[in-house]
Short mmCIF file of C-alpha atoms in Angstrom, two decimals:
data_model
loop_
_atom_site.label_atom_id
_atom_site.label_comp_id
_atom_site.label_asym_id
_atom_site.label_seq_id
_atom_site.Cartn_x
_atom_site.Cartn_y
_atom_site.Cartn_z
CA UNK A 250 166.95 62.73 54.81
CA UNK A 251 166.17 63.99 58.25
CA UNK A 252 163.72 62.04 60.42
CA UNK A 253 161.38 65.02 60.37
CA UNK A 254 161.30 64.88 56.54
CA UNK A 255 160.35 61.17 56.63
CA UNK A 256 157.59 61.89 59.12
CA UNK A 257 156.20 64.69 56.98
CA UNK A 258 156.22 62.41 53.91
CA UNK A 259 154.32 59.73 55.76
CA UNK A 260 151.73 62.24 56.93
CA UNK A 261 151.28 63.47 53.34
CA UNK A 262 150.81 59.93 51.99
CA UNK A 263 148.31 59.13 54.72
CA UNK A 264 146.38 62.29 53.98
CA UNK A 265 146.20 61.44 50.26
CA UNK A 266 144.91 57.97 51.07
CA UNK A 267 142.17 59.39 53.26
CA UNK A 268 141.12 61.78 50.48
CA UNK A 269 140.77 58.92 47.99
CA UNK A 270 138.88 56.82 50.52
CA UNK A 271 136.43 59.67 51.11
CA UNK A 272 136.01 60.16 47.37
CA UNK A 273 135.44 56.44 46.86
CA UNK A 274 132.85 56.31 49.62
CA UNK A 275 131.17 59.38 48.19
CA UNK A 276 130.91 57.80 44.73
CA UNK A 277 129.64 54.57 46.26
CA UNK A 278 127.02 56.48 48.21
CA UNK A 279 125.96 58.34 45.06
CA UNK A 280 125.66 55.07 43.11
CA UNK A 281 123.51 53.51 45.85
CA UNK A 282 121.32 56.62 45.97
CA UNK A 283 120.79 56.53 42.19
CA UNK A 284 120.00 52.81 42.28
CA UNK A 285 117.48 53.25 45.10
CA UNK A 286 115.94 56.24 43.34
CA UNK A 287 115.43 54.33 40.07
CA UNK A 288 114.05 51.31 41.93
CA UNK A 289 111.64 53.57 43.83
CA UNK A 290 110.47 55.13 40.56
CA UNK A 291 109.63 51.72 39.06
CA UNK A 292 107.89 50.65 42.28
CA UNK A 293 105.63 53.70 42.35
CA UNK A 294 105.00 54.14 38.61
CA UNK A 295 101.95 51.84 38.46
CA UNK A 296 101.27 51.42 42.17
CA UNK A 297 97.73 52.65 41.65
CA UNK A 298 97.01 49.69 39.38
CA UNK A 299 97.44 47.12 42.14
CA UNK A 300 93.92 46.21 43.22
CA UNK A 301 92.29 43.59 45.46
CA UNK A 302 90.92 40.52 43.73
CA UNK A 303 87.33 41.64 44.25
CA UNK A 304 88.13 45.01 42.66
CA UNK A 305 89.98 43.69 39.61
CA UNK A 306 88.73 45.10 36.30
CA UNK A 307 87.46 42.80 33.57
CA UNK A 308 90.04 41.78 30.99
CA UNK A 309 90.33 39.17 28.24
CA UNK A 310 93.20 37.39 29.99
CA UNK A 311 95.03 36.96 33.28
CA UNK A 312 98.79 36.55 32.98
CA UNK A 313 100.21 34.17 35.59
CA UNK A 314 103.99 34.15 36.03
CA UNK A 315 105.91 30.96 36.78
CA UNK A 316 107.60 30.57 40.17
CA UNK A 317 109.33 27.21 40.24
CA UNK A 318 108.25 23.64 40.88
CA UNK A 319 108.19 21.50 44.00
CA UNK A 320 109.30 17.84 44.13
CA UNK A 321 107.04 15.76 41.93
CA UNK A 322 106.98 18.44 39.21
CA UNK A 323 104.04 20.23 40.82
CA UNK A 324 103.73 23.99 41.38
CA UNK A 325 105.70 25.38 44.31
CA UNK A 326 103.67 26.93 47.16
CA UNK A 327 104.36 30.41 45.76
CA UNK A 328 103.23 29.35 42.29
CA UNK A 329 100.15 27.55 43.63
CA UNK A 330 99.18 30.76 45.39
CA UNK A 331 99.30 32.62 42.08
CA UNK A 332 97.28 29.93 40.31
CA UNK A 333 94.61 29.92 43.02
CA UNK A 334 94.18 33.68 42.63
CA UNK A 335 93.93 33.29 38.86
CA UNK A 336 91.26 30.60 39.27
CA UNK A 337 89.30 32.96 41.52
CA UNK A 338 89.48 35.69 38.86
CA UNK A 339 88.19 33.30 36.21
CA UNK A 340 85.37 31.95 38.40
CA UNK A 341 84.23 35.50 39.17
CA UNK A 342 84.07 36.27 35.47
CA UNK A 343 86.82 38.89 35.68
CA UNK A 344 88.85 37.22 32.91
CA UNK A 345 87.99 34.94 30.02
CA UNK A 346 91.23 32.98 29.85
CA UNK A 347 94.39 32.31 31.83
CA UNK A 348 97.83 32.63 30.24
CA UNK A 349 100.38 30.66 32.22
CA UNK A 350 103.93 31.69 31.38
CA UNK A 351 106.80 29.54 32.61
CA UNK A 352 110.33 28.34 31.98
CA UNK A 353 110.69 25.10 30.03
CA UNK A 354 114.38 25.49 29.17
CA UNK A 355 115.70 22.68 31.41
CA UNK A 356 115.01 18.94 31.08
CA UNK A 357 112.29 17.62 33.41
CA UNK A 358 111.34 21.17 34.43
CA UNK A 359 108.19 22.21 32.59
CA UNK A 360 106.54 24.98 34.57
CA UNK A 361 103.88 25.61 31.94
CA UNK A 362 102.68 22.00 31.89
CA UNK A 363 102.54 21.88 35.70
CA UNK A 364 100.59 25.13 35.81
CA UNK A 365 98.18 23.96 33.12
CA UNK A 366 97.57 20.63 34.90
CA UNK A 367 96.93 22.45 38.18
CA UNK A 368 94.26 24.61 36.55
CA UNK A 369 92.58 21.75 34.68
CA UNK A 370 92.43 19.61 37.83
CA UNK A 371 90.54 22.43 39.54
CA UNK A 372 87.86 22.82 36.93
CA UNK A 373 89.21 25.40 34.51
CA UNK A 374 88.30 24.20 30.98
CA UNK A 375 91.12 23.47 28.58
CA UNK A 376 90.00 26.08 26.08
CA UNK A 377 90.38 28.75 28.77
CA UNK A 378 94.05 27.95 29.43
CA UNK A 379 96.85 29.34 27.27
CA UNK A 380 100.48 28.33 27.77
CA UNK A 381 103.75 30.11 27.04
CA UNK A 382 106.67 27.75 27.49
CA UNK A 383 109.26 30.47 26.83
CA UNK A 384 108.48 32.76 29.75
CA UNK A 385 112.12 32.77 30.84
CA UNK A 386 111.75 35.99 32.83
CA UNK A 387 109.15 38.53 33.87
CA UNK A 388 110.26 40.71 30.96
CA UNK A 389 109.97 37.86 28.45
CA UNK A 390 106.56 36.83 29.79
CA UNK A 391 105.14 40.35 29.44
CA UNK A 392 106.66 41.08 26.05
CA UNK A 393 105.59 37.73 24.62
CA UNK A 394 102.08 38.04 26.10
CA UNK A 395 101.70 41.16 23.97
CA UNK A 396 103.66 40.27 20.82
CA UNK A 397 103.00 36.51 20.57
CA UNK A 398 99.61 36.08 22.28
CA UNK A 399 98.14 39.44 21.33
CA UNK A 400 97.29 40.60 24.86
CA UNK A 401 96.44 44.31 24.84
CA UNK A 402 94.69 44.30 28.22
CA UNK A 403 95.39 41.91 31.08
CA UNK A 404 95.30 41.31 34.80
CA UNK A 405 98.70 40.26 36.15
CA UNK A 406 98.71 37.68 38.93
CA UNK A 407 101.72 37.34 41.21
CA UNK A 408 102.86 38.22 44.74
CA UNK A 409 102.81 41.83 45.92
CA UNK A 410 106.61 42.18 45.97
CA UNK A 411 106.73 41.23 42.28
CA UNK A 412 103.74 43.19 41.01
CA UNK A 413 105.37 46.62 40.78
CA UNK A 414 108.05 45.35 38.41
CA UNK A 415 105.63 43.22 36.39
CA UNK A 416 103.20 46.12 35.99
CA UNK A 417 105.97 48.48 34.95
CA UNK A 418 107.18 46.10 32.26
CA UNK A 419 103.73 45.11 30.99
CA UNK A 420 102.44 48.66 30.68
CA UNK A 421 105.72 49.76 29.08
CA UNK A 422 105.54 47.11 26.32
CA UNK A 423 101.97 47.80 25.25
CA UNK A 424 99.64 46.01 27.68
CA UNK A 425 96.96 47.92 29.57
CA UNK A 426 97.74 45.96 32.74
CA UNK A 427 96.35 45.84 36.25
CA UNK A 428 97.66 43.67 39.06
CA UNK A 429 96.21 41.39 41.71
CA UNK A 430 98.40 40.30 44.61
CA UNK A 431 98.13 36.56 45.16
CA UNK A 432 99.43 37.04 48.72
CA UNK A 433 97.13 39.92 49.59
CA UNK A 434 97.38 40.78 53.28
CA UNK A 435 100.56 38.75 53.91
CA UNK A 436 103.99 40.13 54.82
CA UNK A 437 106.77 40.08 52.23
CA UNK A 438 109.99 38.23 53.22
CA UNK A 439 112.96 40.61 53.39
CA UNK A 440 115.00 38.61 50.88
CA UNK A 441 112.38 39.28 48.20
CA UNK A 442 112.44 42.98 49.03
CA UNK A 443 116.22 43.14 48.55
CA UNK A 444 116.09 41.16 45.31
CA UNK A 445 113.34 43.32 43.85
CA UNK A 446 115.27 46.51 44.61
CA UNK A 447 117.90 45.41 42.10
CA UNK A 448 115.51 43.65 39.71
CA UNK A 449 113.40 46.78 39.25
CA UNK A 450 116.44 48.74 38.06
CA UNK A 451 117.31 45.93 35.64
CA UNK A 452 113.74 45.96 34.35
CA UNK A 453 113.93 49.71 33.74
CA UNK A 454 117.11 49.22 31.71
CA UNK A 455 115.58 46.42 29.63
CA UNK A 456 112.52 48.52 28.84
CA UNK A 457 114.58 51.55 27.85
CA UNK A 458 116.90 49.43 25.67
CA UNK A 459 113.96 47.49 24.18
CA UNK A 460 115.70 44.19 24.80
CA UNK A 461 114.40 41.30 22.69
CA UNK A 462 112.95 38.26 24.50
CA UNK A 463 115.20 35.26 24.98
CA UNK A 464 113.01 33.19 22.65
CA UNK A 465 111.26 35.59 20.25
CA UNK A 466 110.14 32.90 17.77
CA UNK A 467 107.73 31.29 20.19
CA UNK A 468 109.83 28.23 20.98
CA UNK A 469 111.73 27.82 24.25
CA UNK A 470 115.50 27.46 23.93
CA UNK A 471 116.87 23.96 24.03
CA UNK A 472 118.62 23.15 27.28
CA UNK A 473 122.22 21.90 27.03
CA UNK A 474 122.56 18.15 27.35
#
């Protein structure tokens, strides 16, 4: 084979590689665009139902989502912020009871008990506090609030970055839900923004597929020992 033939073959192979690279990048760009579009849809779907605490509508219950514990098995700063907002709603007569929904699937990690204790220590009566120990995710918390605790109308209490997803899920599974941002007026850390972009798409898929909660019978799963 002449040197010129080898050179032409190399040019052809290089050109084919570039074509496949362009196609791959194009598909990747399309996938990212679809993901961002779906996430944007979820974010905007119930945006109008996010209200300031003073403007929250009356509802039988406020649903408070778990957000981890700090050393000493007490609510993390993020979770305490949610609980403080829920207490304010109850004191203003906006809600009659508080449903705290947390993850109790690991030994020595009982979010629901920590949330309940926090509320009781700050003057909320025991008969006004409901606890769901199988709130393993935002989806599970919303679905179980409706199917297990009978919530048809509720005020959701969480941080602003989380509210869009929570409202989308709650309203999609049968709850007439409004949302109050526990961090009203504060900036959202970028890492939460990135995480929610993906989580909103996952939430959309779970709603469309009507995924069952991780613990539908009302009992949290037993953690491996």
